[in-house]
mmCIF file of C-alpha atoms and ligand atoms in Angstrom:
data_model
loop_
_atom_site.group_PDB
_atom_site.id
_atom_site.type_symbol
_atom_site.label_atom_id
_atom_site.label_comp_id
_atom_site.label_asym_id
_atom_site.label_seq_id
_atom_site.Cartn_x
_atom_site.Cartn_y
_atom_site.Cartn_z
ATOM 1 C CA MET A 80 -0.250 0.316 -0.141
ATOM 2 C CA GLY A 81 1.564 3.313 -1.523
ATOM 3 C CA SER A 82 1.544 5.704 1.446
ATOM 4 C CA LYS A 83 -0.323 7.991 -1.183
ATOM 5 C CA ASP A 84 -3.286 5.544 -0.344
ATOM 6 C CA LEU A 85 -3.297 6.177 4.005
ATOM 7 C CA LYS A 86 -5.715 8.287 5.597
ATOM 8 C CA PHE A 87 -4.545 11.225 7.693
ATOM 9 C CA ASN A 88 -3.926 9.649 11.127
ATOM 10 C CA SER A 89 -1.828 6.683 9.250
ATOM 11 C CA LYS A 90 0.341 9.922 7.003
ATOM 12 C CA THR A 91 1.511 11.805 9.856
ATOM 13 C CA ILE A 92 3.560 8.234 11.193
ATOM 14 C CA HIS A 93 3.988 6.388 7.475
ATOM 15 C CA GLY A 94 3.811 9.238 4.578
ATOM 16 C CA GLY A 95 7.308 8.821 2.718
ATOM 17 C CA GLN A 96 8.723 7.423 5.565
ATOM 18 C CA HIS A 97 10.771 3.870 4.894
ATOM 19 C CA PRO A 98 12.641 1.649 7.183
ATOM 20 C CA ASP A 99 16.625 3.203 6.567
ATOM 21 C CA LYS A 100 18.284 0.784 3.911
ATOM 22 C CA ALA A 101 21.676 0.541 5.726
ATOM 23 C CA TYR A 102 20.355 -0.561 9.177
ATOM 24 C CA GLY A 103 16.393 -0.884 8.952
ATOM 25 C CA ALA A 104 16.607 2.007 11.705
ATOM 26 C CA VAL A 105 12.598 2.659 11.429
ATOM 27 C CA MET A 106 12.864 6.389 12.580
ATOM 28 C CA PRO A 107 15.196 8.152 9.561
ATOM 29 C CA PRO A 108 19.108 8.346 10.982
ATOM 30 C CA ILE A 109 19.935 11.902 11.532
ATOM 31 C CA TYR A 110 22.966 11.747 9.101
ATOM 32 C CA GLN A 111 24.740 15.024 10.231
ATOM 33 C CA THR A 112 27.068 15.245 7.532
ATOM 34 C CA SER A 113 27.918 17.969 4.958
ATOM 35 C CA THR A 114 29.158 15.715 2.108
ATOM 36 C CA TYR A 115 29.087 12.609 0.761
ATOM 37 C CA ALA A 116 31.872 10.018 -0.928
ATOM 38 C CA GLN A 117 31.794 9.869 -4.574
ATOM 39 C CA THR A 118 33.483 6.586 -6.328
ATOM 40 C CA THR A 119 34.030 9.471 -9.985
ATOM 41 C CA PRO A 120 33.304 12.844 -9.654
ATOM 42 C CA GLY A 121 29.546 12.935 -9.935
ATOM 43 C CA GLY A 122 29.726 9.186 -9.143
ATOM 44 C CA HIS A 123 27.303 10.261 -5.559
ATOM 45 C CA LYS A 124 23.899 7.909 -4.182
ATOM 46 C CA GLY A 125 21.691 10.558 -4.393
ATOM 47 C CA PHE A 126 23.639 13.648 -2.414
ATOM 48 C CA GLU A 127 26.938 15.297 -2.933
ATOM 49 C CA TYR A 128 26.481 18.714 -0.065
ATOM 50 C CA SER A 129 24.008 19.097 2.427
ATOM 51 C CA ARG A 130 23.041 22.543 1.560
ATOM 52 C CA SER A 131 21.427 20.976 -1.639
ATOM 53 C CA GLY A 132 20.665 17.321 -0.039
ATOM 54 C CA ASN A 133 20.196 15.321 3.049
ATOM 55 C CA PRO A 134 18.569 12.700 3.678
ATOM 56 C CA THR A 135 16.580 13.317 6.874
ATOM 57 C CA ARG A 136 15.728 16.383 5.263
ATOM 58 C CA THR A 137 14.464 14.609 2.462
ATOM 59 C CA ALA A 138 12.858 12.243 4.672
ATOM 60 C CA LEU A 139 10.794 15.416 6.375
ATOM 61 C CA GLU A 140 10.305 16.496 2.817
ATOM 62 C CA ASN A 141 8.529 13.695 1.637
ATOM 63 C CA SER A 142 6.389 13.998 5.451
ATOM 64 C CA LEU A 143 5.175 17.172 4.627
ATOM 65 C CA ALA A 144 4.405 16.724 1.073
ATOM 66 C CA SER A 145 2.617 13.442 2.288
ATOM 67 C CA ILE A 146 0.032 15.443 4.784
ATOM 68 C CA GLU A 147 -0.565 18.204 2.730
ATOM 69 C CA ASN A 148 -1.748 16.023 0.268
ATOM 70 C CA GLY A 149 1.155 17.746 -2.099
ATOM 71 C CA LYS A 150 4.220 16.519 -3.981
ATOM 72 C CA TYR A 151 6.871 17.969 -3.261
ATOM 73 C CA GLY A 152 8.161 19.250 -0.028
ATOM 74 C CA LEU A 153 11.079 21.599 0.906
ATOM 75 C CA ALA A 154 12.153 22.050 4.549
ATOM 76 C CA PHE A 155 13.882 25.770 5.517
ATOM 77 C CA ALA A 156 15.732 26.988 8.164
ATOM 78 C CA SER A 157 12.370 28.431 9.936
ATOM 79 C CA GLY A 158 9.128 29.621 8.833
ATOM 80 C CA LEU A 159 10.232 33.000 7.488
ATOM 81 C CA ALA A 160 13.052 31.569 5.546
ATOM 82 C CA ALA A 161 10.234 29.511 3.371
ATOM 83 C CA MET A 162 8.091 32.686 2.950
ATOM 84 C CA ASP A 163 11.620 34.273 1.922
ATOM 85 C CA ALA A 164 12.226 31.327 -1.175
ATOM 86 C CA VAL A 165 8.535 32.465 -2.048
ATOM 87 C CA ILE A 166 8.487 35.500 -2.371
ATOM 88 C CA LYS A 167 12.390 35.318 -4.684
ATOM 89 C CA LEU A 168 9.796 33.772 -6.936
ATOM 90 C CA LEU A 169 9.327 37.644 -7.815
ATOM 91 C CA ASN A 170 10.691 40.633 -9.397
ATOM 92 C CA PRO A 171 10.853 44.011 -9.238
ATOM 93 C CA GLY A 172 7.531 45.632 -10.186
ATOM 94 C CA ASP A 173 5.536 42.590 -8.947
ATOM 95 C CA GLU A 174 2.716 42.665 -6.888
ATOM 96 C CA VAL A 175 1.302 41.043 -3.662
ATOM 97 C CA VAL A 176 -1.800 40.933 -2.129
ATOM 98 C CA SER A 177 -2.030 40.029 1.327
ATOM 99 C CA THR A 178 -4.149 39.524 4.289
ATOM 100 C CA ASN A 179 -3.848 42.381 6.079
ATOM 101 C CA ASP A 180 -4.268 40.915 9.827
ATOM 102 C CA LEU A 181 -1.092 37.999 9.572
ATOM 103 C CA TYR A 182 2.010 37.058 11.639
ATOM 104 C CA GLY A 183 4.254 40.196 12.855
ATOM 105 C CA GLY A 184 6.965 38.322 10.965
ATOM 106 C CA SER A 185 5.436 37.546 7.662
ATOM 107 C CA TYR A 186 3.880 41.340 7.454
ATOM 108 C CA ARG A 187 8.071 43.179 8.543
ATOM 109 C CA LEU A 188 9.660 40.405 6.153
ATOM 110 C CA PHE A 189 7.374 41.889 2.911
ATOM 111 C CA LYS A 190 7.580 45.432 4.450
ATOM 112 C CA GLN A 191 11.126 45.792 5.715
ATOM 113 C CA ILE A 192 12.846 43.650 2.999
ATOM 114 C CA PHE A 193 11.093 43.006 -0.062
ATOM 115 C CA GLU A 194 9.358 46.079 -0.232
ATOM 116 C CA LYS A 195 13.029 47.620 -0.684
ATOM 117 C CA TYR A 196 13.592 45.607 -3.959
ATOM 118 C CA GLY A 197 10.662 46.873 -5.775
ATOM 119 C CA ILE A 198 7.758 44.470 -4.936
ATOM 120 C CA THR A 199 4.481 45.819 -3.262
ATOM 121 C CA PHE A 200 2.333 44.465 -1.216
ATOM 122 C CA HIS A 201 -1.557 45.194 -0.328
ATOM 123 C CA PHE A 202 -2.283 44.524 3.190
ATOM 124 C CA ILE A 203 -6.251 44.225 2.555
ATOM 125 C CA GLY A 204 -8.836 42.522 4.646
ATOM 126 C CA MET A 205 -9.757 38.954 3.011
ATOM 127 C CA GLN A 206 -12.633 37.833 4.739
ATOM 128 C CA ASP A 207 -15.192 39.156 1.873
ATOM 129 C CA PRO A 208 -12.873 37.241 -0.742
ATOM 130 C CA GLY A 209 -14.659 39.872 -3.515
ATOM 131 C CA LYS A 210 -13.180 42.409 -1.743
ATOM 132 C CA ILE A 211 -9.661 41.607 -3.027
ATOM 133 C CA GLU A 212 -10.022 41.429 -7.161
ATOM 134 C CA GLY A 213 -10.091 45.506 -6.871
ATOM 135 C CA TYR A 214 -6.456 45.048 -5.975
ATOM 136 C CA ILE A 215 -5.170 42.476 -8.414
ATOM 137 C CA ASN A 216 -3.731 43.659 -11.988
ATOM 138 C CA ASP A 217 -1.793 42.686 -14.404
ATOM 139 C CA LYS A 218 1.352 43.061 -11.857
ATOM 140 C CA THR A 219 0.012 40.994 -9.047
ATOM 141 C CA LYS A 220 1.751 37.576 -9.228
ATOM 142 C CA LEU A 221 1.157 36.595 -5.282
ATOM 143 C CA ILE A 222 -1.794 36.463 -3.450
ATOM 144 C CA TRP A 223 -0.457 35.883 0.218
ATOM 145 C CA VAL A 224 -3.331 34.379 2.649
ATOM 146 C CA GLU A 225 -3.297 33.132 6.766
ATOM 147 C CA THR A 226 -5.816 31.329 7.989
ATOM 148 C CA PRO A 227 -7.272 31.464 11.141
ATOM 149 C CA THR A 228 -5.391 34.991 11.187
ATOM 150 C CA ASN A 229 -2.887 35.681 13.282
ATOM 151 C CA PRO A 230 -4.071 36.929 16.257
ATOM 152 C CA MET A 231 -8.200 37.991 15.124
ATOM 153 C CA MET A 232 -8.623 34.181 14.289
ATOM 154 C CA ASN A 233 -10.554 36.198 11.110
ATOM 155 C CA ILE A 234 -11.293 33.056 8.879
ATOM 156 C CA ILE A 235 -10.657 33.336 4.996
ATOM 157 C CA ASN A 236 -12.586 31.421 2.375
ATOM 158 C CA ILE A 237 -9.439 29.278 0.865
ATOM 159 C CA LYS A 238 -11.967 27.991 -2.090
ATOM 160 C CA ALA A 239 -12.982 31.152 -2.905
ATOM 161 C CA VAL A 240 -9.508 33.313 -3.009
ATOM 162 C CA SER A 241 -8.208 30.109 -4.726
ATOM 163 C CA ASP A 242 -10.843 30.612 -7.796
ATOM 164 C CA MET A 243 -9.992 34.099 -7.871
ATOM 165 C CA ALA A 244 -6.328 33.298 -8.151
ATOM 166 C CA ARG A 245 -7.017 31.239 -11.059
ATOM 167 C CA LYS A 246 -9.061 33.368 -13.338
ATOM 168 C CA HIS A 247 -6.404 35.600 -12.972
ATOM 169 C CA GLY A 248 -3.610 33.557 -13.333
ATOM 170 C CA VAL A 249 -1.998 34.131 -9.958
ATOM 171 C CA LEU A 250 -0.251 32.399 -7.626
ATOM 172 C CA LEU A 251 -1.889 31.610 -4.506
ATOM 173 C CA ALA A 252 -0.029 30.743 -1.234
ATOM 174 C CA VAL A 253 -1.658 29.643 1.717
ATOM 175 C CA ASP A 254 0.283 29.820 5.751
ATOM 176 C CA ASN A 255 -1.305 26.497 7.094
ATOM 177 C CA THR A 256 1.058 27.226 10.682
ATOM 178 C CA PHE A 257 -2.421 27.647 12.772
ATOM 179 C CA ALA A 258 -4.718 25.186 11.136
ATOM 180 C CA THR A 259 -2.400 22.307 9.819
ATOM 181 C CA PRO A 260 -3.266 19.809 7.931
ATOM 182 C CA TYR A 261 -5.302 18.083 10.548
ATOM 183 C CA ILE A 262 -7.701 20.794 10.241
ATOM 184 C CA GLN A 263 -7.461 22.052 6.953
ATOM 185 C CA GLN A 264 -5.504 20.790 3.451
ATOM 186 C CA PRO A 265 -5.326 24.312 1.145
ATOM 187 C CA LEU A 266 -4.168 22.345 -2.172
ATOM 188 C CA ASP A 267 -7.117 20.511 -2.095
ATOM 189 C CA LEU A 268 -8.813 23.560 -1.526
ATOM 190 C CA GLY A 269 -6.664 24.770 -4.775
ATOM 191 C CA ALA A 270 -3.978 26.429 -3.204
ATOM 192 C CA ASP A 271 -0.696 26.262 -5.557
ATOM 193 C CA ILE A 272 1.719 26.657 -2.072
ATOM 194 C CA VAL A 273 1.352 25.643 1.426
ATOM 195 C CA MET A 274 3.384 27.462 3.790
ATOM 196 C CA HIS A 275 4.463 26.399 7.212
ATOM 197 C CA SER A 276 6.545 27.493 10.881
ATOM 198 C CA ALA A 277 6.822 23.404 11.623
ATOM 199 C CA THR A 278 8.069 25.429 14.330
ATOM 200 C CA LYS A 279 4.683 25.727 16.104
ATOM 201 C CA TYR A 280 2.004 22.367 15.617
ATOM 202 C CA LEU A 281 4.207 20.302 13.293
ATOM 203 C CA GLY A 282 7.194 20.238 15.681
ATOM 204 C CA GLY A 283 4.996 20.909 18.679
ATOM 205 C CA HIS A 284 7.181 20.941 22.121
ATOM 206 C CA SER A 285 8.473 24.149 21.249
ATOM 207 C CA ASP A 286 12.469 22.792 20.957
ATOM 208 C CA VAL A 287 13.102 23.576 17.300
ATOM 209 C CA VAL A 288 12.444 26.085 14.698
ATOM 210 C CA VAL A 289 11.824 25.163 11.291
ATOM 211 C CA GLY A 290 9.909 26.213 7.971
ATOM 212 C CA GLY A 291 8.124 23.973 5.381
ATOM 213 C CA LEU A 292 6.854 24.852 1.530
ATOM 214 C CA VAL A 293 4.487 21.639 -0.093
ATOM 215 C CA VAL A 294 3.799 22.259 -3.276
ATOM 216 C CA LYS A 295 1.757 19.689 -6.209
ATOM 217 C CA ASP A 296 3.072 21.248 -9.157
ATOM 218 C CA LYS A 297 6.659 20.077 -10.903
ATOM 219 C CA THR A 298 7.682 23.541 -12.471
ATOM 220 C CA LEU A 299 7.138 25.640 -9.493
ATOM 221 C CA ALA A 300 9.073 22.579 -6.865
ATOM 222 C CA ASP A 301 11.744 23.289 -9.259
ATOM 223 C CA LYS A 302 11.917 26.584 -8.777
ATOM 224 C CA LEU A 303 11.290 26.722 -4.952
ATOM 225 C CA TYR A 304 13.983 24.104 -4.738
ATOM 226 C CA PHE A 305 16.453 26.053 -6.664
ATOM 227 C CA ILE A 306 16.026 29.022 -4.820
ATOM 228 C CA GLN A 307 16.520 27.013 -1.522
ATOM 229 C CA ASN A 308 19.943 25.655 -3.190
ATOM 230 C CA ALA A 309 20.999 29.266 -4.144
ATOM 231 C CA SER A 310 19.816 31.134 -0.921
ATOM 232 C CA GLY A 311 20.574 28.491 1.428
ATOM 233 C CA ALA A 312 18.490 28.611 4.134
ATOM 234 C CA VAL A 313 18.120 24.952 4.495
ATOM 235 C CA CYS A 314 17.137 23.022 7.921
ATOM 236 C CA GLY A 315 19.416 21.334 9.243
ATOM 237 C CA PRO A 316 19.306 17.158 9.983
ATOM 238 C CA MET A 317 19.120 17.226 13.605
ATOM 239 C CA ASP A 318 16.082 20.069 13.123
ATOM 240 C CA SER A 319 14.632 17.483 10.346
ATOM 241 C CA PHE A 320 14.334 14.395 13.097
ATOM 242 C CA LEU A 321 12.943 16.886 15.720
ATOM 243 C CA VAL A 322 9.550 17.920 13.122
ATOM 244 C CA LEU A 323 9.572 14.367 11.907
ATOM 245 C CA ARG A 324 8.830 12.866 15.537
ATOM 246 C CA GLY A 325 6.611 15.805 16.211
ATOM 247 C CA ILE A 326 4.346 14.847 12.814
ATOM 248 C CA LYS A 327 4.111 11.362 13.964
ATOM 249 C CA THR A 328 1.712 12.539 16.851
ATOM 250 C CA LEU A 329 0.171 15.449 15.002
ATOM 251 C CA HIS A 330 -2.844 13.750 14.952
ATOM 252 C CA VAL A 331 -3.278 12.662 18.413
ATOM 253 C CA ARG A 332 -2.000 16.376 19.484
ATOM 254 C CA MET A 333 -4.476 17.954 17.296
ATOM 255 C CA GLN A 334 -7.633 16.362 18.491
ATOM 256 C CA ARG A 335 -6.752 17.217 22.277
ATOM 257 C CA HIS A 336 -6.243 21.026 21.269
ATOM 258 C CA ASN A 337 -9.289 21.184 19.075
ATOM 259 C CA GLU A 338 -11.273 19.634 22.739
ATOM 260 C CA ASN A 339 -9.204 21.684 24.750
ATOM 261 C CA GLY A 340 -9.982 24.616 22.555
ATOM 262 C CA ILE A 341 -13.649 24.648 22.539
ATOM 263 C CA ALA A 342 -14.184 24.119 26.682
ATOM 264 C CA ILE A 343 -11.728 27.407 27.235
ATOM 265 C CA ALA A 344 -12.912 29.339 24.120
ATOM 266 C CA ASN A 345 -16.933 28.865 25.993
ATOM 267 C CA PHE A 346 -15.324 28.985 29.291
ATOM 268 C CA LEU A 347 -14.203 32.592 28.089
ATOM 269 C CA ALA A 348 -17.469 33.597 26.886
ATOM 270 C CA ASP A 349 -19.391 32.396 29.613
ATOM 271 C CA HIS A 350 -17.077 34.320 32.477
ATOM 272 C CA PRO A 351 -18.356 37.817 33.304
ATOM 273 C CA LYS A 352 -15.291 40.087 33.123
ATOM 274 C CA ILE A 353 -14.515 38.834 29.361
ATOM 275 C CA GLU A 354 -15.585 41.539 27.057
ATOM 276 C CA LYS A 355 -14.909 39.675 24.016
ATOM 277 C CA VAL A 356 -14.040 36.093 22.438
ATOM 278 C CA TYR A 357 -11.936 35.240 19.092
ATOM 279 C CA TRP A 358 -12.459 32.173 18.063
ATOM 280 C CA PRO A 359 -14.303 30.533 14.839
ATOM 281 C CA GLY A 360 -16.087 27.986 16.765
ATOM 282 C CA PHE A 361 -18.460 30.541 17.795
ATOM 283 C CA GLU A 362 -21.845 30.476 15.565
ATOM 284 C CA ASP A 363 -21.946 34.130 15.772
ATOM 285 C CA HIS A 364 -18.057 34.353 14.313
ATOM 286 C CA PRO A 365 -18.192 36.499 11.302
ATOM 287 C CA ASN A 366 -17.009 33.402 8.987
ATOM 288 C CA HIS A 367 -18.410 30.041 11.004
ATOM 289 C CA ASN A 368 -19.459 29.120 8.074
ATOM 290 C CA VAL A 369 -16.448 29.013 6.037
ATOM 291 C CA ALA A 370 -14.250 27.559 9.353
ATOM 292 C CA LYS A 371 -16.834 24.997 9.688
ATOM 293 C CA GLU A 372 -16.422 24.019 5.985
ATOM 294 C CA GLN A 373 -13.311 24.186 5.576
ATOM 295 C CA MET A 374 -11.441 22.964 8.588
ATOM 296 C CA LYS A 375 -11.997 20.036 10.758
ATOM 297 C CA GLY A 376 -11.949 21.538 14.150
ATOM 298 C CA PHE A 377 -11.222 25.029 14.882
ATOM 299 C CA GLY A 378 -7.917 24.408 16.647
ATOM 300 C CA GLY A 379 -6.566 25.774 19.764
ATOM 301 C CA MET A 380 -5.529 29.774 19.344
ATOM 302 C CA ILE A 381 -8.029 31.901 20.953
ATOM 303 C CA SER A 382 -7.609 35.680 21.138
ATOM 304 C CA PHE A 383 -10.149 37.564 24.167
ATOM 305 C CA ILE A 384 -10.479 40.988 25.626
ATOM 306 C CA THR A 385 -11.490 41.488 29.046
ATOM 307 C CA LYS A 386 -14.452 44.562 29.963
ATOM 308 C CA GLY A 387 -13.067 47.759 30.283
ATOM 309 C CA SER A 388 -9.459 46.973 30.179
ATOM 310 C CA ASN A 389 -6.453 48.553 28.742
ATOM 311 C CA TYR A 390 -2.708 48.253 28.233
ATOM 312 C CA ASP A 391 -1.557 47.567 31.707
ATOM 313 C CA ASP A 392 -4.919 45.206 32.541
ATOM 314 C CA ALA A 393 -3.400 43.268 29.976
ATOM 315 C CA ILE A 394 -0.213 42.857 31.215
ATOM 316 C CA LYS A 395 -1.316 41.890 34.356
ATOM 317 C CA ILE A 396 -3.749 39.169 33.229
ATOM 318 C CA VAL A 397 -0.410 37.298 31.724
ATOM 319 C CA GLU A 398 1.977 38.022 34.249
ATOM 320 C CA LYS A 399 -0.441 36.147 36.853
ATOM 321 C CA LEU A 400 -1.054 33.137 34.979
ATOM 322 C CA GLN A 401 1.029 30.113 35.771
ATOM 323 C CA LEU A 402 0.221 26.752 34.179
ATOM 324 C CA PHE A 403 -0.045 29.030 30.778
ATOM 325 C CA THR A 404 3.559 30.222 30.482
ATOM 326 C CA LEU A 405 4.100 33.971 28.667
ATOM 327 C CA ALA A 406 6.046 33.672 25.659
ATOM 328 C CA GLU A 407 6.535 34.150 22.139
ATOM 329 C CA SER A 408 5.411 31.079 19.589
ATOM 330 C CA LEU A 409 2.555 28.878 20.119
ATOM 331 C CA GLY A 410 1.513 24.729 19.280
ATOM 332 C CA GLY A 411 3.039 23.449 21.766
ATOM 333 C CA VAL A 412 1.940 20.566 23.951
ATOM 334 C CA GLU A 413 2.225 23.274 26.639
ATOM 335 C CA SER A 414 -0.133 25.949 26.936
ATOM 336 C CA LEU A 415 1.533 29.792 26.414
ATOM 337 C CA ALA A 416 -0.166 33.173 26.650
ATOM 338 C CA GLY A 417 0.627 36.187 24.363
ATOM 339 C CA HIS A 418 0.083 39.845 24.621
ATOM 340 C CA PRO A 419 0.252 40.351 20.495
ATOM 341 C CA ALA A 420 0.528 44.877 21.403
ATOM 342 C CA SER A 421 3.991 43.878 22.814
ATOM 343 C CA MET A 422 5.282 41.046 21.131
ATOM 344 C CA THR A 423 4.512 38.960 18.607
ATOM 345 C CA HIS A 424 2.505 42.132 16.595
ATOM 346 C CA ALA A 425 4.798 45.076 18.122
ATOM 347 C CA SER A 426 7.110 45.263 14.693
ATOM 348 C CA ILE A 427 3.643 46.333 13.092
ATOM 349 C CA PRO A 428 3.336 50.009 13.464
ATOM 350 C CA LYS A 429 -0.057 50.761 16.280
ATOM 351 C CA GLU A 430 -2.223 52.529 13.553
ATOM 352 C CA GLU A 431 -1.701 49.562 11.471
ATOM 353 C CA ARG A 432 -2.430 46.704 13.944
ATOM 354 C CA GLU A 433 -5.413 48.272 15.550
ATOM 355 C CA LYS A 434 -7.149 48.650 12.112
ATOM 356 C CA SER A 435 -7.311 44.848 12.295
ATOM 357 C CA GLY A 436 -7.685 44.873 16.316
ATOM 358 C CA VAL A 437 -4.890 44.411 17.349
ATOM 359 C CA VAL A 438 -5.689 46.387 20.506
ATOM 360 C CA ASP A 439 -3.331 46.729 23.895
ATOM 361 C CA ALA A 440 -6.051 45.023 25.423
ATOM 362 C CA LEU A 441 -5.633 41.981 23.649
ATOM 363 C CA ILE A 442 -4.369 38.503 24.980
ATOM 364 C CA ARG A 443 -3.715 35.299 22.788
ATOM 365 C CA LEU A 444 -3.400 31.495 23.781
ATOM 366 C CA SER A 445 -2.374 28.766 22.090
ATOM 367 C CA VAL A 446 -4.127 26.187 24.669
ATOM 368 C CA GLY A 447 -2.112 23.028 24.851
ATOM 369 C CA ILE A 448 -2.480 19.402 25.712
ATOM 370 C CA GLU A 449 -2.622 19.566 29.713
ATOM 371 C CA ASP A 450 -6.050 18.433 31.676
ATOM 372 C CA VAL A 451 -8.389 21.195 30.417
ATOM 373 C CA ASP A 452 -9.710 21.626 34.604
ATOM 374 C CA ASP A 453 -6.395 23.332 35.217
ATOM 375 C CA LEU A 454 -5.995 25.360 32.176
ATOM 376 C CA ILE A 455 -9.470 26.569 32.940
ATOM 377 C CA ALA A 456 -8.497 26.988 36.905
ATOM 378 C CA ASP A 457 -5.453 29.112 36.505
ATOM 379 C CA LEU A 458 -7.426 31.386 33.855
ATOM 380 C CA GLU A 459 -10.139 32.027 36.409
ATOM 381 C CA GLN A 460 -7.173 32.696 38.865
ATOM 382 C CA ALA A 461 -5.453 35.244 36.344
ATOM 383 C CA ILE A 462 -8.988 36.700 35.588
ATOM 384 C CA GLY A 463 -10.704 37.342 38.746
HETATM 385 C C1 LIG B 6 5.828 31.366 13.773
HETATM 386 C C2 LIG B 6 5.116 31.792 12.232
HETATM 387 C C3 LIG B 6 5.612 32.139 11.497
HETATM 388 C C4 LIG B 6 7.385 32.382 11.348
HETATM 389 O O1 LIG B 6 7.940 31.158 11.440
HETATM 390 P P1 LIG B 6 9.580 31.062 11.761
HETATM 391 O O2 LIG B 6 9.038 29.720 12.533
HETATM 392 O O3 LIG B 6 9.510 31.781 13.306
HETATM 393 O O4 LIG B 6 10.155 31.600 10.950
HETATM 394 C C5 LIG B 6 5.008 32.951 10.012
HETATM 395 N N1 LIG B 6 3.332 32.675 10.684
HETATM 396 C C6 LIG B 6 3.058 32.463 11.255
HETATM 397 C C7 LIG B 6 1.671 32.007 11.474
HETATM 398 C C8 LIG B 6 3.677 31.816 12.365
HETATM 399 O O5 LIG B 6 2.718 31.562 13.884
#
């Protein structure tokens, strides 16, 4: 049975994996080597230099391709290195239409690195995909979507955006870091490129920084591979191994993230001191129906605001939390809390940030897989 025919919960464990040819090791060995012996110039066994390729990285790249229902995977030194490779497909004069409410580091990469090379980015709300069309012209080469968005948990209809991208001959890339392929598979909905910060749910244990891309099209894969090799921000063998190990439990972790997410979103919504909870599982979430259709569960990311609170109140709450660790990042087994305005989104100017709802009072939770009663008790004591 080829791993293509497997169901998702088996692909996480077996997708693109084979026992090692040398000794039958069940886990891909960590090939901690920069180079490979050749019998004659060019006479090698498929690997010649570890920037160009490394067997442990190949195992991860195959696994990524398998779980995202793609054909080609590429693993990078970080999520941002993966994004950097995608934008390097473009030329000066090209334009990109991007989600406005996106990971702060993505915004910084677009604005502060690539704009100076003559690429123009339009940051817009995409909850109504019809709005995107007004920003597409002859120079538009790429649409960049993040859904659910970070940290406002807006939902963008991937199928609708991909139909529009196709109509205009524009590439569509989806940052699938928050949802993971357990929850949504953008390539099946028509996206051309899926991007991951594998640092988050795919790795799942807050012990590694890695990025990934998955595509179906061979020509696109070749162009991205050329950039990966030419620019060199590759994922090392040890880090590849750690993410491979993480992916093996992705489905069981995501199931619990989903369950704990439901319980915590409802706890917060019912709490008398809470003003607003941002979570796509609520029926009154503006794009709840799209979320229900394109996602399997609503994940463990939740943002909220307490009544009448300001910057200082939000800081007090995140400082009081004990089981939720105050930290950047998300998607690990342990629960984390963050204050987007001063942490993940500090690199976005205040007016720009507040336009998309990232106000000073906003708190973001990455709900882990601990016992949910303990998590709720911690929130209870911190919110007071
Ligand atoms: C963390 C993150 C990134 C950047 O990934 P790194 O691995 O930190 O470089 C991009 N997008 C989203 C949604 C993220 O959460």
